[in-house]
Amino acid sequence: MQKRRRRALLVLVLRKLLTCAICAIALVALLAVHGNVFHFSKLPASSESLKLPSQQDIKYQTVGAERSWKQELMPPHSSKPPVSSSKLDDQSSSMYLRRLWKPPPNRDIFPCIDPSSNYTGPAESRGYLLVHTNGGLNQMRAGICDMVAVARILNATLVLPELDKRSFWQDTSNFSDVFDEEHFINALSNHVKVIKKLPKELSTAKKAIKEFISWSSMEYYQNQIAGMFEDYEVIRAAKSDSRLANNHLPLDIQKLRCRACYLALRFAPPIEEMGKLLVERMRLHGPYIALHLRYEKDMLAYSGCTHGLSPTEADELRAIRENTEHWKVKEINSTEQRYRGHCPLTPKEVGIFLTALGYPPDTPIYVAAGDIYGGNSHMANLQSRYPMLMSKEKLASVEELEPFLSHASQMAALDYIVSVESDVFVSSYSGNMARAVGGHRRFLGHRKTISPDRHVLLYSKASTSVFYRFFPLSLYFCIRKVFVRLVDKIKKGTLREGRKFSTRVIDLHKRRQGSPRKRKGPISGTKGMDRFRSEEAFYENPLPECLCRDQRTPVSANASHQVVLHSGHISMEKSS
């Protein structure tokens, strides 16, 4: 009897201790979120764990070694909320504004795309590779660069790719209308043989039409595709998007992809000239933000995102989705899409976001986008917050833009140039444009690139039933910190814009400003194609293969060249 009482007493004591521990943890979490107890912006003086390997040492590391690359380096000012200019003197106000435009530290990282010492020129060609690209401008760009690498793997001659003329935009542009074909051919001459057209004698030859498997390895092309040249002189790739793996490819192949993307694939001269002119005109207003506002009819119809739209507009988008045959998913829950982070921010949400970050109303903003769905009705709030909203249509005359107006890819190329050259780039959606521009800006020195966090923490039923049963506050905090949830609280009147809201938004984006970090691998637990889809795209972050530290010249020491930047592209010029 006495033993039972002791056991009962022991169980009671343990329960009380456990309850106290849970309460203590919850209290610390509450203070951390609401009181800024933990100052994550204070980095240790030593950053050895964040150092990049040298060009010779770059290789895939173990899982433990990769952890230090998963988060961006936090700018020292990022945790400071915006302060009213009326409370600051002119000097401190000026210093604060400079911090808003200051790029993240690049830690002396430079492009390193020279091949290794044992790299050889193109071997004897086995045959010809024809490529039909698909998608919009940036999807086609990535596909073209991948097909350069595939041609190298196959020892094939690459025929200048055919651009997509059947996509949503119905653009009739050819390769030479969008890209500088002579420069493309010459820049790759030591790596892959590229020709403008298939030889006449092969124009009627039987071709093997093949849709390459997505995210394929080098072995796939060597073992399953190369052998097709024994029966066919020409292989036609039916699609080009995502046909090459992001990771675990030979270093020289990865460098070739970067060379194709950032050196060879330059826009056609008329586009380059017009793009530079737009940049110059934006610079007249001072430092500027390039805002990729992906709030266009095709995007909203495809994604099923109708938040902030009228019932009539939602019905119109649903009809477009149902009538577009190659869009497979027809029934979409818009609310669920938004809370999973699959929807672009609305123009109003972007205005709230930029205000929370501290950008003043007179900030020049270049809107990189097509026609915004709903026009002025959806742009009014953003326009009222930031009157200096500019676009290519506002910066250039109708006569200047006339050669590009009826070609979506060429108009998108102008936006691409102005976005790459901007002081700050902000994207409302992490689509092809945002990934391509973000990766290019990383390659050119990690220019400030802010990616709004639109996601809610994903968790399984198992984790909910076990972990969150004991720590329910942690789930509450994770959900309520996400930007779209915060915006919803403003709409409901349970949260107001101001210092408290700004502090939360800034805190949420400390490490989302484009500073150096290694490319993210697949999400743990994903399998098959979902595993590849969850990876960070190669062109979104070409580190570590194409970016090295402590390389004082971005090319090898025995090559008498220097890197020169031209509208976001690099070119090699002989040094005097």
PDB file of N, CA, C and O in Angstrom, residues 543-570:
ATOM      1  N   LEU A 543      25.465  28.444 -57.401  1.00  0.00           N
ATOM      2  CA  LEU A 543      26.534  28.225 -56.424  1.00  0.00           C
ATOM      3  C   LEU A 543      26.378  26.823 -55.841  1.00  0.00           C
ATOM      4  O   LEU A 543      25.270  26.456 -55.449  1.00  0.00           O
ATOM      5  N   PRO A 544      27.430  25.994 -55.859  1.00  0.00           N
ATOM      6  CA  PRO A 544      28.840  26.383 -55.884  1.00  0.00           C
ATOM      7  C   PRO A 544      29.565  26.224 -57.224  1.00  0.00           C
ATOM      8  O   PRO A 544      30.700  26.638 -57.341  1.00  0.00           O
ATOM      9  N   GLU A 545      28.942  25.609 -58.224  1.00  0.00           N
ATOM     10  CA  GLU A 545      29.720  25.220 -59.405  1.00  0.00           C
ATOM     11  C   GLU A 545      30.257  26.403 -60.202  1.00  0.00           C
ATOM     12  O   GLU A 545      31.342  26.326 -60.781  1.00  0.00           O
ATOM     13  N   CYS A 546      29.500  27.494 -60.271  1.00  0.00           N
ATOM     14  CA  CYS A 546      29.877  28.621 -61.129  1.00  0.00           C
ATOM     15  C   CYS A 546      30.290  29.870 -60.364  1.00  0.00           C
ATOM     16  O   CYS A 546      30.518  30.922 -60.968  1.00  0.00           O
ATOM     17  N   LEU A 547      30.358  29.777 -59.057  1.00  0.00           N
ATOM     18  CA  LEU A 547      30.757  30.904 -58.222  1.00  0.00           C
ATOM     19  C   LEU A 547      31.800  30.424 -57.224  1.00  0.00           C
ATOM     20  O   LEU A 547      31.604  29.417 -56.551  1.00  0.00           O
ATOM     21  N   CYS A 548      32.916  31.150 -57.147  1.00  0.00           N
ATOM     22  CA  CYS A 548      34.022  30.742 -56.290  1.00  0.00           C
ATOM     23  C   CYS A 548      34.458  31.907 -55.410  1.00  0.00           C
ATOM     24  O   CYS A 548      34.238  33.070 -55.728  1.00  0.00           O
ATOM     25  N   ARG A 549      35.124  31.581 -54.336  1.00  0.00           N
ATOM     26  CA  ARG A 549      35.625  32.596 -53.420  1.00  0.00           C
ATOM     27  C   ARG A 549      37.134  32.756 -53.573  1.00  0.00           C
ATOM     28  O   ARG A 549      37.837  31.814 -53.917  1.00  0.00           O
ATOM     29  N   ASP A 550      37.617  33.986 -53.311  1.00  0.00           N
ATOM     30  CA  ASP A 550      39.047  34.299 -53.334  1.00  0.00           C
ATOM     31  C   ASP A 550      39.669  34.098 -54.709  1.00  0.00           C
ATOM     32  O   ASP A 550      40.853  33.832 -54.819  1.00  0.00           O
ATOM     33  N   GLN A 551      38.860  34.201 -55.747  1.00  0.00           N
ATOM     34  CA  GLN A 551      39.385  34.178 -57.110  1.00  0.00           C
ATOM     35  C   GLN A 551      39.466  35.625 -57.566  1.00  0.00           C
ATOM     36  O   GLN A 551      38.468  36.229 -57.958  1.00  0.00           O
ATOM     37  N   ARG A 552      40.634  36.218 -57.494  1.00  0.00           N
ATOM     38  CA  ARG A 552      40.765  37.648 -57.779  1.00  0.00           C
ATOM     39  C   ARG A 552      40.482  37.991 -59.220  1.00  0.00           C
ATOM     40  O   ARG A 552      40.148  39.113 -59.557  1.00  0.00           O
ATOM     41  N   THR A 553      40.652  37.024 -60.117  1.00  0.00           N
ATOM     42  CA  THR A 553      40.211  37.201 -61.494  1.00  0.00           C
ATOM     43  C   THR A 553      39.240  36.074 -61.778  1.00  0.00           C
ATOM     44  O   THR A 553      39.527  34.925 -61.505  1.00  0.00           O
ATOM     45  N   PRO A 554      38.050  36.362 -62.314  1.00  0.00           N
ATOM     46  CA  PRO A 554      37.032  35.349 -62.499  1.00  0.00           C
ATOM     47  C   PRO A 554      37.385  34.283 -63.523  1.00  0.00           C
ATOM     48  O   PRO A 554      36.674  33.323 -63.675  1.00  0.00           O
ATOM     49  N   VAL A 555      38.468  34.464 -64.284  1.00  0.00           N
ATOM     50  CA  VAL A 555      38.896  33.446 -65.230  1.00  0.00           C
ATOM     51  C   VAL A 555      40.257  32.945 -64.814  1.00  0.00           C
ATOM     52  O   VAL A 555      40.920  33.514 -63.957  1.00  0.00           O
ATOM     53  N   SER A 556      40.700  31.882 -65.421  1.00  0.00           N
ATOM     54  CA  SER A 556      41.954  31.267 -65.010  1.00  0.00           C
ATOM     55  C   SER A 556      43.135  32.214 -65.230  1.00  0.00           C
ATOM     56  O   SER A 556      43.126  33.062 -66.112  1.00  0.00           O
ATOM     57  N   ALA A 557      44.191  32.052 -64.421  1.00  0.00           N
ATOM     58  CA  ALA A 557      45.321  32.972 -64.435  1.00  0.00           C
ATOM     59  C   ALA A 557      46.086  32.949 -65.754  1.00  0.00           C
ATOM     60  O   ALA A 557      46.684  33.932 -66.149  1.00  0.00           O
ATOM     61  N   ASN A 558      46.038  31.826 -66.466  1.00  0.00           N
ATOM     62  CA  ASN A 558      46.805  31.732 -67.700  1.00  0.00           C
ATOM     63  C   ASN A 558      46.040  32.263 -68.911  1.00  0.00           C
ATOM     64  O   ASN A 558      46.505  32.166 -70.031  1.00  0.00           O
ATOM     65  N   ALA A 559      44.839  32.792 -68.680  1.00  0.00           N
ATOM     66  CA  ALA A 559      44.071  33.365 -69.785  1.00  0.00           C
ATOM     67  C   ALA A 559      44.058  34.871 -69.637  1.00  0.00           C
ATOM     68  O   ALA A 559      43.628  35.397 -68.619  1.00  0.00           O
ATOM     69  N   SER A 560      44.545  35.580 -70.646  1.00  0.00           N
ATOM     70  CA  SER A 560      44.668  37.036 -70.552  1.00  0.00           C
ATOM     71  C   SER A 560      43.356  37.699 -70.941  1.00  0.00           C
ATOM     72  O   SER A 560      43.225  38.322 -71.975  1.00  0.00           O
ATOM     73  N   HIS A 561      42.340  37.479 -70.104  1.00  0.00           N
ATOM     74  CA  HIS A 561      41.029  38.064 -70.329  1.00  0.00           C
ATOM     75  C   HIS A 561      40.555  38.747 -69.063  1.00  0.00           C
ATOM     76  O   HIS A 561      41.018  38.465 -67.971  1.00  0.00           O
ATOM     77  N   GLN A 562      39.580  39.619 -69.230  1.00  0.00           N
ATOM     78  CA  GLN A 562      38.914  40.207 -68.077  1.00  0.00           C
ATOM     79  C   GLN A 562      37.416  40.136 -68.305  1.00  0.00           C
ATOM     80  O   GLN A 562      36.954  40.061 -69.435  1.00  0.00           O
ATOM     81  N   VAL A 563      36.657  40.146 -67.231  1.00  0.00           N
ATOM     82  CA  VAL A 563      35.209  40.075 -67.337  1.00  0.00           C
ATOM     83  C   VAL A 563      34.633  41.482 -67.385  1.00  0.00           C
ATOM     84  O   VAL A 563      34.966  42.330 -66.582  1.00  0.00           O
ATOM     85  N   VAL A 564      33.770  41.719 -68.339  1.00  0.00           N
ATOM     86  CA  VAL A 564      33.109  43.005 -68.489  1.00  0.00           C
ATOM     87  C   VAL A 564      31.609  42.752 -68.461  1.00  0.00           C
ATOM     88  O   VAL A 564      31.118  41.838 -69.115  1.00  0.00           O
ATOM     89  N   LEU A 565      30.877  43.587 -67.694  1.00  0.00           N
ATOM     90  CA  LEU A 565      29.436  43.417 -67.582  1.00  0.00           C
ATOM     91  C   LEU A 565      28.731  44.271 -68.619  1.00  0.00           C
ATOM     92  O   LEU A 565      29.039  45.430 -68.813  1.00  0.00           O
ATOM     93  N   HIS A 566      27.745  43.664 -69.298  1.00  0.00           N
ATOM     94  CA  HIS A 566      26.928  44.401 -70.258  1.00  0.00           C
ATOM     95  C   HIS A 566      25.467  44.031 -70.033  1.00  0.00           C
ATOM     96  O   HIS A 566      25.039  42.930 -70.361  1.00  0.00           O
ATOM     97  N   SER A 567      24.693  44.958 -69.486  1.00  0.00           N
ATOM     98  CA  SER A 567      23.267  44.748 -69.270  1.00  0.00           C
ATOM     99  C   SER A 567      22.970  43.405 -68.642  1.00  0.00           C
ATOM    100  O   SER A 567      22.106  42.666 -69.099  1.00  0.00           O
ATOM    101  N   GLY A 568      23.702  43.070 -67.611  1.00  0.00           N
ATOM    102  CA  GLY A 568      23.435  41.833 -66.908  1.00  0.00           C
ATOM    103  C   GLY A 568      24.121  40.634 -67.499  1.00  0.00           C
ATOM    104  O   GLY A 568      24.005  39.535 -66.993  1.00  0.00           O
ATOM    105  N   HIS A 569      24.845  40.784 -68.573  1.00  0.00           N
ATOM    106  CA  HIS A 569      25.559  39.676 -69.199  1.00  0.00           C
ATOM    107  C   HIS A 569      27.062  39.924 -69.062  1.00  0.00           C
ATOM    108  O   HIS A 569      27.505  41.052 -68.922  1.00  0.00           O
ATOM    109  N   ILE A 570      27.852  38.872 -69.114  1.00  0.00           N
ATOM    110  CA  ILE A 570      29.291  39.058 -69.076  1.00  0.00           C
ATOM    111  C   ILE A 570      29.862  38.745 -70.438  1.00  0.00           C
ATOM    112  O   ILE A 570      29.346  37.935 -71.193  1.00  0.00           O
TER     113      ILE A 570
END
